[in-house]
PDB file of C-alpha atoms in Angstrom:
ATOM      1  CA  UNK A   3     114.911  20.330 155.727  1.00 49.00           C
ATOM      2  CA  UNK A   4     113.139  18.922 152.997  1.00 82.00           C
ATOM      3  CA  UNK A   5     113.680  14.998 151.528  1.00 97.00           C
ATOM      4  CA  UNK A   6     111.417  14.411 148.355  1.00 98.00           C
ATOM      5  CA  UNK A   7     111.413  11.680 146.249  1.00 98.00           C
ATOM      6  CA  UNK A   8     111.328  10.322 142.270  1.00 98.00           C
ATOM      7  CA  UNK A   9     107.286   9.980 141.800  1.00 98.00           C
ATOM      8  CA  UNK A  10     107.900   7.712 139.398  1.00 98.00           C
ATOM      9  CA  UNK A  11     109.386   5.020 142.151  1.00 98.00           C
ATOM     10  CA  UNK A  12     105.726   4.420 143.028  1.00 98.00           C
ATOM     11  CA  UNK A  13     105.201   3.270 139.304  1.00 97.00           C
ATOM     12  CA  UNK A  14     103.436   4.403 136.525  1.00 97.00           C
ATOM     13  CA  UNK A  15      99.370   5.417 137.138  1.00 98.00           C
ATOM     14  CA  UNK A  16      97.081   8.232 136.871  1.00 98.00           C
ATOM     15  CA  UNK A  17      98.257  11.286 138.103  1.00 98.00           C
ATOM     16  CA  UNK A  18      95.267  11.653 140.849  1.00 98.00           C
ATOM     17  CA  UNK A  19      96.424   8.175 142.121  1.00 98.00           C
ATOM     18  CA  UNK A  20     100.041   8.888 142.101  1.00 98.00           C
ATOM     19  CA  UNK A  21      99.450  12.282 143.846  1.00 98.00           C
ATOM     20  CA  UNK A  22      97.526  10.397 146.692  1.00 98.00           C
ATOM     21  CA  UNK A  23     100.264   7.730 146.969  1.00 98.00           C
ATOM     22  CA  UNK A  24     103.074  10.458 147.399  1.00 98.00           C
ATOM     23  CA  UNK A  25     100.970  12.184 150.174  1.00 98.00           C
ATOM     24  CA  UNK A  26     100.226   8.882 152.284  1.00 98.00           C
ATOM     25  CA  UNK A  27     103.889   8.178 152.466  1.00 97.00           C
ATOM     26  CA  UNK A  28     104.244  11.879 153.596  1.00 97.00           C
ATOM     27  CA  UNK A  29     106.840  13.207 150.924  1.00 98.00           C
ATOM     28  CA  UNK A  30     106.438  17.064 150.806  1.00 98.00           C
ATOM     29  CA  UNK A  31     107.779  17.227 147.595  1.00 98.00           C
ATOM     30  CA  UNK A  32     108.539  15.382 144.163  1.00 98.00           C
ATOM     31  CA  UNK A  33     110.802  15.416 141.164  1.00 98.00           C
ATOM     32  CA  UNK A  34     108.079  14.449 138.146  1.00 98.00           C
ATOM     33  CA  UNK A  35     108.978  12.942 134.660  1.00 98.00           C
ATOM     34  CA  UNK A  36     105.333  13.117 133.550  1.00 98.00           C
ATOM     35  CA  UNK A  37     106.051  10.271 131.057  1.00 97.00           C
ATOM     36  CA  UNK A  38     107.752   7.885 133.148  1.00 97.00           C
ATOM     37  CA  UNK A  39     105.361   8.594 136.174  1.00 98.00           C
ATOM     38  CA  UNK A  40     101.700   8.521 134.208  1.00 98.00           C
ATOM     39  CA  UNK A  41      99.586   6.711 132.154  1.00 97.00           C
ATOM     40  CA  UNK A  42      96.328   8.423 131.568  1.00 96.00           C
ATOM     41  CA  UNK A  43      98.127  11.061 128.851  1.00 97.00           C
ATOM     42  CA  UNK A  44     100.797  10.411 126.748  1.00 95.00           C
ATOM     43  CA  UNK A  45     103.600  13.015 126.937  1.00 96.00           C
ATOM     44  CA  UNK A  46     105.881  10.966 125.009  1.00 95.00           C
ATOM     45  CA  UNK A  47     105.364  13.378 121.604  1.00 94.00           C
ATOM     46  CA  UNK A  48     105.469  17.446 122.353  1.00 95.00           C
ATOM     47  CA  UNK A  49     102.211  19.294 121.928  1.00 96.00           C
ATOM     48  CA  UNK A  50      99.645  17.649 124.571  1.00 97.00           C
ATOM     49  CA  UNK A  51     100.367  20.186 127.592  1.00 98.00           C
ATOM     50  CA  UNK A  52      98.327  23.153 128.418  1.00 98.00           C
ATOM     51  CA  UNK A  53      98.078  25.573 131.102  1.00 98.00           C
ATOM     52  CA  UNK A  54      95.330  23.716 132.519  1.00 98.00           C
ATOM     53  CA  UNK A  55      96.370  20.390 132.603  1.00 98.00           C
ATOM     54  CA  UNK A  56      99.530  21.653 134.256  1.00 98.00           C
ATOM     55  CA  UNK A  57      97.421  23.518 136.709  1.00 98.00           C
ATOM     56  CA  UNK A  58      95.016  20.425 137.403  1.00 98.00           C
ATOM     57  CA  UNK A  59      98.131  18.060 138.102  1.00 98.00           C
ATOM     58  CA  UNK A  60      99.703  20.674 140.218  1.00 98.00           C
ATOM     59  CA  UNK A  61      96.202  21.145 142.339  1.00 98.00           C
ATOM     60  CA  UNK A  62      96.226  17.349 142.446  1.00 98.00           C
ATOM     61  CA  UNK A  63      99.706  16.790 144.230  1.00 98.00           C
ATOM     62  CA  UNK A  64      99.078  20.019 146.585  1.00 98.00           C
ATOM     63  CA  UNK A  65      95.712  18.398 147.274  1.00 98.00           C
ATOM     64  CA  UNK A  66      97.992  15.667 149.123  1.00 98.00           C
ATOM     65  CA  UNK A  67     100.449  18.466 150.448  1.00 98.00           C
ATOM     66  CA  UNK A  68     102.945  17.469 147.926  1.00 98.00           C
ATOM     67  CA  UNK A  69     104.941  20.042 145.514  1.00 98.00           C
ATOM     68  CA  UNK A  70     106.349  19.602 142.508  1.00 98.00           C
ATOM     69  CA  UNK A  71     109.805  21.074 143.009  1.00 98.00           C
ATOM     70  CA  UNK A  72     111.367  19.334 139.961  1.00 98.00           C
ATOM     71  CA  UNK A  73     110.163  18.800 136.402  1.00 98.00           C
ATOM     72  CA  UNK A  74     112.637  16.164 134.559  1.00 96.00           C
ATOM     73  CA  UNK A  75     112.562  15.176 131.353  1.00 91.00           C
ATOM     74  CA  UNK A  76     115.199  12.324 130.518  1.00 91.00           C
ATOM     75  CA  UNK A  77     116.158  13.079 127.270  1.00 94.00           C
ATOM     76  CA  UNK A  78     119.183  13.319 124.857  1.00 94.00           C
ATOM     77  CA  UNK A  79     120.405  16.858 123.452  1.00 96.00           C
ATOM     78  CA  UNK A  80     123.001  15.561 120.857  1.00 94.00           C
ATOM     79  CA  UNK A  81     121.306  13.190 119.232  1.00 91.00           C
ATOM     80  CA  UNK A  82     122.931  11.243 116.330  1.00 89.00           C
ATOM     81  CA  UNK A  83     119.013  11.302 114.662  1.00 91.00           C
ATOM     82  CA  UNK A  84     118.764  15.088 114.187  1.00 94.00           C
ATOM     83  CA  UNK A  85     114.930  14.419 113.640  1.00 96.00           C
ATOM     84  CA  UNK A  86     114.923  12.844 117.136  1.00 95.00           C
ATOM     85  CA  UNK A  87     117.016  15.479 118.538  1.00 95.00           C
ATOM     86  CA  UNK A  88     114.414  18.361 117.708  1.00 97.00           C
ATOM     87  CA  UNK A  89     111.719  16.039 119.034  1.00 97.00           C
ATOM     88  CA  UNK A  90     113.627  15.951 122.454  1.00 97.00           C
ATOM     89  CA  UNK A  91     114.004  19.752 122.531  1.00 97.00           C
ATOM     90  CA  UNK A  92     110.728  20.613 121.341  1.00 97.00           C
ATOM     91  CA  UNK A  93     109.877  18.288 124.618  1.00 97.00           C
ATOM     92  CA  UNK A  94     112.168  20.238 126.949  1.00 98.00           C
ATOM     93  CA  UNK A  95     110.999  23.386 125.949  1.00 98.00           C
ATOM     94  CA  UNK A  96     107.025  22.154 126.437  1.00 98.00           C
ATOM     95  CA  UNK A  97     107.952  22.173 130.327  1.00 98.00           C
ATOM     96  CA  UNK A  98     110.124  24.718 130.480  1.00 98.00           C
ATOM     97  CA  UNK A  99     106.662  27.159 129.144  1.00 98.00           C
ATOM     98  CA  UNK A 100     104.561  25.206 131.652  1.00 98.00           C
ATOM     99  CA  UNK A 101     106.514  24.859 134.630  1.00 98.00           C
ATOM    100  CA  UNK A 102     105.112  27.532 136.804  1.00 98.00           C
ATOM    101  CA  UNK A 103     101.683  26.360 136.005  1.00 98.00           C
ATOM    102  CA  UNK A 104     102.872  22.925 137.644  1.00 98.00           C
ATOM    103  CA  UNK A 105     104.349  25.052 140.714  1.00 98.00           C
ATOM    104  CA  UNK A 106     107.954  23.874 139.194  1.00 98.00           C
ATOM    105  CA  UNK A 107     110.935  26.345 139.593  1.00 98.00           C
ATOM    106  CA  UNK A 108     113.115  24.143 137.471  1.00 98.00           C
ATOM    107  CA  UNK A 109     113.283  21.685 134.393  1.00 98.00           C
ATOM    108  CA  UNK A 110     116.148  19.097 135.308  1.00 98.00           C
ATOM    109  CA  UNK A 111     117.902  16.825 133.230  1.00 96.00           C
ATOM    110  CA  UNK A 112     121.021  14.605 132.039  1.00 96.00           C
ATOM    111  CA  UNK A 113     122.314  15.768 128.698  1.00 96.00           C
ATOM    112  CA  UNK A 114     122.432  12.230 127.244  1.00 94.00           C
ATOM    113  CA  UNK A 115     124.755   9.244 126.925  1.00 90.00           C
ATOM    114  CA  UNK A 116     127.297   8.532 124.133  1.00 80.00           C
ATOM    115  CA  UNK A 117     125.433   6.717 121.599  1.00 72.00           C
ATOM    116  CA  UNK A 118     128.577   5.307 119.835  1.00 68.00           C
ATOM    117  CA  UNK A 119     132.736   4.855 121.230  1.00 64.00           C
ATOM    118  CA  UNK A 120     134.078   6.671 118.478  1.00 63.00           C
ATOM    119  CA  UNK A 121     133.041  10.425 118.900  1.00 70.00           C
ATOM    120  CA  UNK A 122     132.693  12.999 115.962  1.00 72.00           C
ATOM    121  CA  UNK A 123     134.058  15.710 117.156  1.00 78.00           C
ATOM    122  CA  UNK A 124     130.836  17.545 116.850  1.00 91.00           C
ATOM    123  CA  UNK A 125     128.855  16.574 120.222  1.00 94.00           C
ATOM    124  CA  UNK A 126     129.860  19.154 122.346  1.00 95.00           C
ATOM    125  CA  UNK A 127     129.107  22.173 120.285  1.00 96.00           C
ATOM    126  CA  UNK A 128     125.647  20.172 118.942  1.00 96.00           C
ATOM    127  CA  UNK A 129     125.129  20.148 122.917  1.00 97.00           C
ATOM    128  CA  UNK A 130     126.219  23.670 123.620  1.00 97.00           C
ATOM    129  CA  UNK A 131     124.353  25.092 120.855  1.00 97.00           C
ATOM    130  CA  UNK A 132     121.169  23.660 121.831  1.00 97.00           C
ATOM    131  CA  UNK A 133     121.789  24.513 125.862  1.00 98.00           C
ATOM    132  CA  UNK A 134     121.918  28.040 124.625  1.00 98.00           C
ATOM    133  CA  UNK A 135     118.675  27.534 122.752  1.00 98.00           C
ATOM    134  CA  UNK A 136     117.291  26.036 125.918  1.00 98.00           C
ATOM    135  CA  UNK A 137     118.518  28.694 128.114  1.00 98.00           C
ATOM    136  CA  UNK A 138     116.840  31.310 125.775  1.00 98.00           C
ATOM    137  CA  UNK A 139     113.376  29.696 126.537  1.00 98.00           C
ATOM    138  CA  UNK A 140     114.219  29.598 130.181  1.00 98.00           C
ATOM    139  CA  UNK A 141     114.986  33.080 130.537  1.00 98.00           C
ATOM    140  CA  UNK A 142     112.164  33.965 129.071  1.00 98.00           C
ATOM    141  CA  UNK A 143     110.021  31.985 131.070  1.00 98.00           C
ATOM    142  CA  UNK A 144     111.800  32.623 134.300  1.00 97.00           C
ATOM    143  CA  UNK A 145     112.411  28.638 135.160  1.00 98.00           C
ATOM    144  CA  UNK A 146     115.657  27.023 136.031  1.00 98.00           C
ATOM    145  CA  UNK A 147     117.282  24.595 133.872  1.00 98.00           C
ATOM    146  CA  UNK A 148     118.775  21.850 136.074  1.00 98.00           C
ATOM    147  CA  UNK A 149     122.208  20.431 134.571  1.00 98.00           C
ATOM    148  CA  UNK A 150     122.774  17.060 136.381  1.00 98.00           C
ATOM    149  CA  UNK A 151     126.647  15.778 135.778  1.00 98.00           C
ATOM    150  CA  UNK A 152     126.313  12.000 135.455  1.00 96.00           C
ATOM    151  CA  UNK A 153     128.726   9.095 134.358  1.00 93.00           C
ATOM    152  CA  UNK A 154     128.293   7.872 130.580  1.00 90.00           C
ATOM    153  CA  UNK A 155     126.929  11.432 129.687  1.00 94.00           C
ATOM    154  CA  UNK A 156     128.663  13.882 127.615  1.00 95.00           C
ATOM    155  CA  UNK A 157     128.719  16.067 130.911  1.00 96.00           C
ATOM    156  CA  UNK A 158     129.761  13.020 133.044  1.00 96.00           C
ATOM    157  CA  UNK A 159     131.902  15.219 135.848  1.00 97.00           C
ATOM    158  CA  UNK A 160     132.126  18.488 137.723  1.00 98.00           C
ATOM    159  CA  UNK A 161     134.669  19.699 135.411  1.00 98.00           C
ATOM    160  CA  UNK A 162     132.799  18.833 132.471  1.00 97.00           C
ATOM    161  CA  UNK A 163     129.788  20.893 133.702  1.00 98.00           C
ATOM    162  CA  UNK A 164     131.771  23.729 134.491  1.00 98.00           C
ATOM    163  CA  UNK A 165     132.953  24.052 131.358  1.00 98.00           C
ATOM    164  CA  UNK A 166     129.593  23.979 130.133  1.00 98.00           C
ATOM    165  CA  UNK A 167     128.900  26.975 132.280  1.00 98.00           C
ATOM    166  CA  UNK A 168     131.813  29.002 131.382  1.00 98.00           C
ATOM    167  CA  UNK A 169     131.008  28.436 127.750  1.00 98.00           C
ATOM    168  CA  UNK A 170     126.868  29.089 128.348  1.00 98.00           C
ATOM    169  CA  UNK A 171     126.986  32.192 131.101  1.00 96.00           C
ATOM    170  CA  UNK A 172     123.538  32.134 131.836  1.00 97.00           C
ATOM    171  CA  UNK A 173     122.382  32.699 135.208  1.00 97.00           C
ATOM    172  CA  UNK A 174     119.185  30.396 134.693  1.00 98.00           C
ATOM    173  CA  UNK A 175     121.298  27.292 134.599  1.00 98.00           C
ATOM    174  CA  UNK A 176     121.652  25.555 137.673  1.00 98.00           C
ATOM    175  CA  UNK A 177     123.066  22.225 138.922  1.00 98.00           C
ATOM    176  CA  UNK A 178     121.460  19.345 140.443  1.00 98.00           C
ATOM    177  CA  UNK A 179     123.701  17.185 141.979  1.00 98.00           C
ATOM    178  CA  UNK A 180     124.335  13.753 142.656  1.00 98.00           C
ATOM    179  CA  UNK A 181     127.585  12.232 144.302  1.00 98.00           C
ATOM    180  CA  UNK A 182     126.351   8.923 143.127  1.00 98.00           C
ATOM    181  CA  UNK A 183     126.437   9.928 139.884  1.00 97.00           C
ATOM    182  CA  UNK A 184     130.202  11.142 139.997  1.00 98.00           C
ATOM    183  CA  UNK A 185     131.598   7.830 141.201  1.00 98.00           C
ATOM    184  CA  UNK A 186     132.906   4.771 139.493  1.00 96.00           C
ATOM    185  CA  UNK A 187     134.992   2.094 139.595  1.00 95.00           C
ATOM    186  CA  UNK A 188     138.053   3.980 138.942  1.00 95.00           C
ATOM    187  CA  UNK A 189     137.469   6.532 141.236  1.00 97.00           C
ATOM    188  CA  UNK A 190     134.975   5.509 144.372  1.00 97.00           C
ATOM    189  CA  UNK A 191     138.491   4.745 146.384  1.00 96.00           C
ATOM    190  CA  UNK A 192     139.069   8.515 146.077  1.00 98.00           C
ATOM    191  CA  UNK A 193     135.199   9.435 146.181  1.00 98.00           C
ATOM    192  CA  UNK A 194     135.529  12.249 148.827  1.00 98.00           C
ATOM    193  CA  UNK A 195     138.219  13.823 146.434  1.00 98.00           C
ATOM    194  CA  UNK A 196     135.520  13.791 143.928  1.00 98.00           C
ATOM    195  CA  UNK A 197     132.506  14.823 145.977  1.00 98.00           C
ATOM    196  CA  UNK A 198     134.773  17.912 147.220  1.00 98.00           C
ATOM    197  CA  UNK A 199     135.878  18.968 143.608  1.00 98.00           C
ATOM    198  CA  UNK A 200     132.126  18.684 142.809  1.00 98.00           C
ATOM    199  CA  UNK A 201     131.209  21.362 145.635  1.00 98.00           C
ATOM    200  CA  UNK A 202     134.421  23.257 144.939  1.00 98.00           C
ATOM    201  CA  UNK A 203     133.605  23.798 141.227  1.00 98.00           C
ATOM    202  CA  UNK A 204     129.571  24.018 141.408  1.00 98.00           C
ATOM    203  CA  UNK A 205     128.593  24.460 145.114  1.00 98.00           C
ATOM    204  CA  UNK A 206     127.597  28.182 144.085  1.00 98.00           C
ATOM    205  CA  UNK A 207     125.470  26.910 141.066  1.00 98.00           C
ATOM    206  CA  UNK A 208     123.296  24.093 142.922  1.00 98.00           C
ATOM    207  CA  UNK A 209     119.741  23.911 143.044  1.00 98.00           C
ATOM    208  CA  UNK A 210     118.582  20.648 144.022  1.00 98.00           C
ATOM    209  CA  UNK A 211     120.107  17.643 145.107  1.00 98.00           C
ATOM    210  CA  UNK A 212     119.767  13.853 144.393  1.00 98.00           C
ATOM    211  CA  UNK A 213     120.203  10.885 147.147  1.00 98.00           C
ATOM    212  CA  UNK A 214     121.107   7.407 145.807  1.00 98.00           C
ATOM    213  CA  UNK A 215     123.774   5.332 147.088  1.00 98.00           C
ATOM    214  CA  UNK A 216     126.683   3.347 145.686  1.00 98.00           C
ATOM    215  CA  UNK A 217     128.718   0.145 146.813  1.00 97.00           C
ATOM    216  CA  UNK A 218     131.497  -2.173 144.885  1.00 96.00           C
ATOM    217  CA  UNK A 219     129.765  -5.481 144.500  1.00 94.00           C
ATOM    218  CA  UNK A 220     131.477  -8.699 145.067  1.00 93.00           C
ATOM    219  CA  UNK A 221     131.780  -8.746 141.275  1.00 95.00           C
ATOM    220  CA  UNK A 222     133.942  -5.628 141.617  1.00 93.00           C
ATOM    221  CA  UNK A 223     131.405  -3.488 139.827  1.00 96.00           C
ATOM    222  CA  UNK A 224     129.920  -0.245 141.109  1.00 97.00           C
ATOM    223  CA  UNK A 225     126.020  -0.533 142.149  1.00 97.00           C
ATOM    224  CA  UNK A 226     123.681   1.624 142.679  1.00 97.00           C
ATOM    225  CA  UNK A 227     121.442   0.409 146.271  1.00 98.00           C
ATOM    226  CA  UNK A 228     119.138   2.540 148.550  1.00 98.00           C
ATOM    227  CA  UNK A 229     120.546   5.650 150.508  1.00 98.00           C
ATOM    228  CA  UNK A 230     121.758   4.255 153.769  1.00 97.00           C
ATOM    229  CA  UNK A 231     122.799   0.974 152.270  1.00 97.00           C
ATOM    230  CA  UNK A 232     125.935   1.398 150.927  1.00 98.00           C
ATOM    231  CA  UNK A 233     129.336   3.210 151.005  1.00 98.00           C
ATOM    232  CA  UNK A 234     128.967   6.681 149.534  1.00 98.00           C
ATOM    233  CA  UNK A 235     129.957   9.619 152.172  1.00 98.00           C
ATOM    234  CA  UNK A 236     126.949  11.153 153.230  1.00 98.00           C
ATOM    235  CA  UNK A 237     128.143  12.814 155.914  1.00 97.00           C
ATOM    236  CA  UNK A 238     130.646  14.626 153.652  1.00 98.00           C
ATOM    237  CA  UNK A 239     127.777  15.335 151.296  1.00 98.00           C
ATOM    238  CA  UNK A 240     125.490  16.504 153.773  1.00 98.00           C
ATOM    239  CA  UNK A 241     127.930  18.716 155.569  1.00 97.00           C
ATOM    240  CA  UNK A 242     129.173  20.551 152.042  1.00 98.00           C
ATOM    241  CA  UNK A 243     125.470  20.708 151.035  1.00 97.00           C
ATOM    242  CA  UNK A 244     124.484  22.396 154.237  1.00 96.00           C
ATOM    243  CA  UNK A 245     127.547  24.816 154.156  1.00 96.00           C
ATOM    244  CA  UNK A 246     127.181  25.815 150.116  1.00 97.00           C
ATOM    245  CA  UNK A 247     123.060  25.760 150.130  1.00 97.00           C
ATOM    246  CA  UNK A 248     121.180  25.129 152.963  1.00 95.00           C
ATOM    247  CA  UNK A 249     117.601  23.977 152.693  1.00 94.00           C
ATOM    248  CA  UNK A 250     118.391  22.679 149.463  1.00 96.00           C
ATOM    249  CA  UNK A 251     116.107  20.464 148.298  1.00 97.00           C
ATOM    250  CA  UNK A 252     116.687  16.593 148.189  1.00 98.00           C
ATOM    251  CA  UNK A 253     115.205  14.115 145.707  1.00 98.00           C
ATOM    252  CA  UNK A 254     115.594  10.551 147.024  1.00 98.00           C
ATOM    253  CA  UNK A 255     116.072   7.786 144.306  1.00 97.00           C
ATOM    254  CA  UNK A 256     116.540   4.115 144.097  1.00 96.00           C
ATOM    255  CA  UNK A 257     114.272   3.091 147.044  1.00 97.00           C
ATOM    256  CA  UNK A 258     111.259   0.724 146.078  1.00 96.00           C
ATOM    257  CA  UNK A 259     107.803   1.504 148.647  1.00 95.00           C
ATOM    258  CA  UNK A 260     108.932  -0.401 151.383  1.00 96.00           C
ATOM    259  CA  UNK A 261     112.486   1.059 151.749  1.00 97.00           C
ATOM    260  CA  UNK A 262     111.454   4.608 151.239  1.00 97.00           C
ATOM    261  CA  UNK A 263     110.672   5.700 155.052  1.00 97.00           C
ATOM    262  CA  UNK A 264     113.731   4.170 156.220  1.00 97.00           C
ATOM    263  CA  UNK A 265     115.780   5.497 153.614  1.00 98.00           C
ATOM    264  CA  UNK A 266     114.172   9.104 154.119  1.00 97.00           C
ATOM    265  CA  UNK A 267     115.142   8.505 157.780  1.00 97.00           C
ATOM    266  CA  UNK A 268     118.822   7.767 157.095  1.00 98.00           C
ATOM    267  CA  UNK A 269     119.290  11.085 154.578  1.00 98.00           C
ATOM    268  CA  UNK A 270     117.258  13.217 157.299  1.00 97.00           C
ATOM    269  CA  UNK A 271     119.833  11.990 159.734  1.00 97.00           C
ATOM    270  CA  UNK A 272     122.518  12.543 158.046  1.00 97.00           C
ATOM    271  CA  UNK A 273     121.453  16.160 157.118  1.00 96.00           C
ATOM    272  CA  UNK A 274     120.531  17.047 160.551  1.00 95.00           C
ATOM    273  CA  UNK A 275     123.532  15.905 161.945  1.00 95.00           C
ATOM    274  CA  UNK A 276     125.823  18.282 159.171  1.00 94.00           C
ATOM    275  CA  UNK A 277     123.171  21.426 160.461  1.00 91.00           C
ATOM    276  CA  UNK A 278     124.167  20.383 163.825  1.00 92.00           C
ATOM    277  CA  UNK A 279     127.797  20.404 163.286  1.00 88.00           C
ATOM    278  CA  UNK A 280     127.480  23.160 160.770  1.00 82.00           C
ATOM    279  CA  UNK A 281     126.114  25.543 163.799  1.00 79.00           C
ATOM    280  CA  UNK A 282     129.127  24.781 166.072  1.00 78.00           C
ATOM    281  CA  UNK A 283     131.615  25.115 163.516  1.00 71.00           C
ATOM    282  CA  UNK A 284     130.178  28.354 162.026  1.00 64.00           C
ATOM    283  CA  UNK A 285     127.513  30.070 164.694  1.00 62.00           C
ATOM    284  CA  UNK A 286     125.618  32.960 163.486  1.00 57.00           C
ATOM    285  CA  UNK A 287     126.758  36.183 164.670  1.00 44.00           C
ATOM    286  CA  UNK A 288     124.673  38.977 165.926  1.00 41.00           C
TER     287      UNK A 288
END
């Protein structure tokens, strides 16, 4: 069982300071987005990374008993601006090439939100072509690309990601699953069905999970809250994760500094309950 955290939840600071803060909280691993987490180097353009810098960052976290389980990018891969799209691709490829020096097995992303309400019809093909290019780089370096389906993105559902995985059949693509990103106002009332479908379609490809919580607010709109403070069916999520991918790394989201330990305890409790239930339902046989 291993619950990590988004590194930039601690704020933006030097990598040495951030490594110390994460370690002091007792998190064993992080999802690290360089340009959202660090202020001692500008990672907003490609070209700055080197094996030495990546190793120094990884070693600093290691000093505090923290590993980098996921490198994250938060980039757009079918951007209307061709130049911007190309830059985003190069930034992602740079992370792929340096992932092993950070000690990270994967580089994760959401694919990008729709920029206009009217689609041209080319978006899916552009995205597919770019994913194929990223996969080629990942295969060279032995790194996973973790794709996370998320509402309002071109890959916004488990079904859409399933289709992309069929169109780009590479074993170097994995799934980062966050049920909180699959529910919305229109389907929250049937969230169990949404979660089960995600595992049915993507369960064998999961390489990491995210943990936030969701609730329908007084205004009728879905909101993101701290894990354990909403109505997302964590019992079902943890049971299915234990069934499909026991010991998969979980990255905690949506918590402020003073909420982190309570939220982590909640996730750990729910996962431990799922593990116990699985051992009773499906006991190991000699």
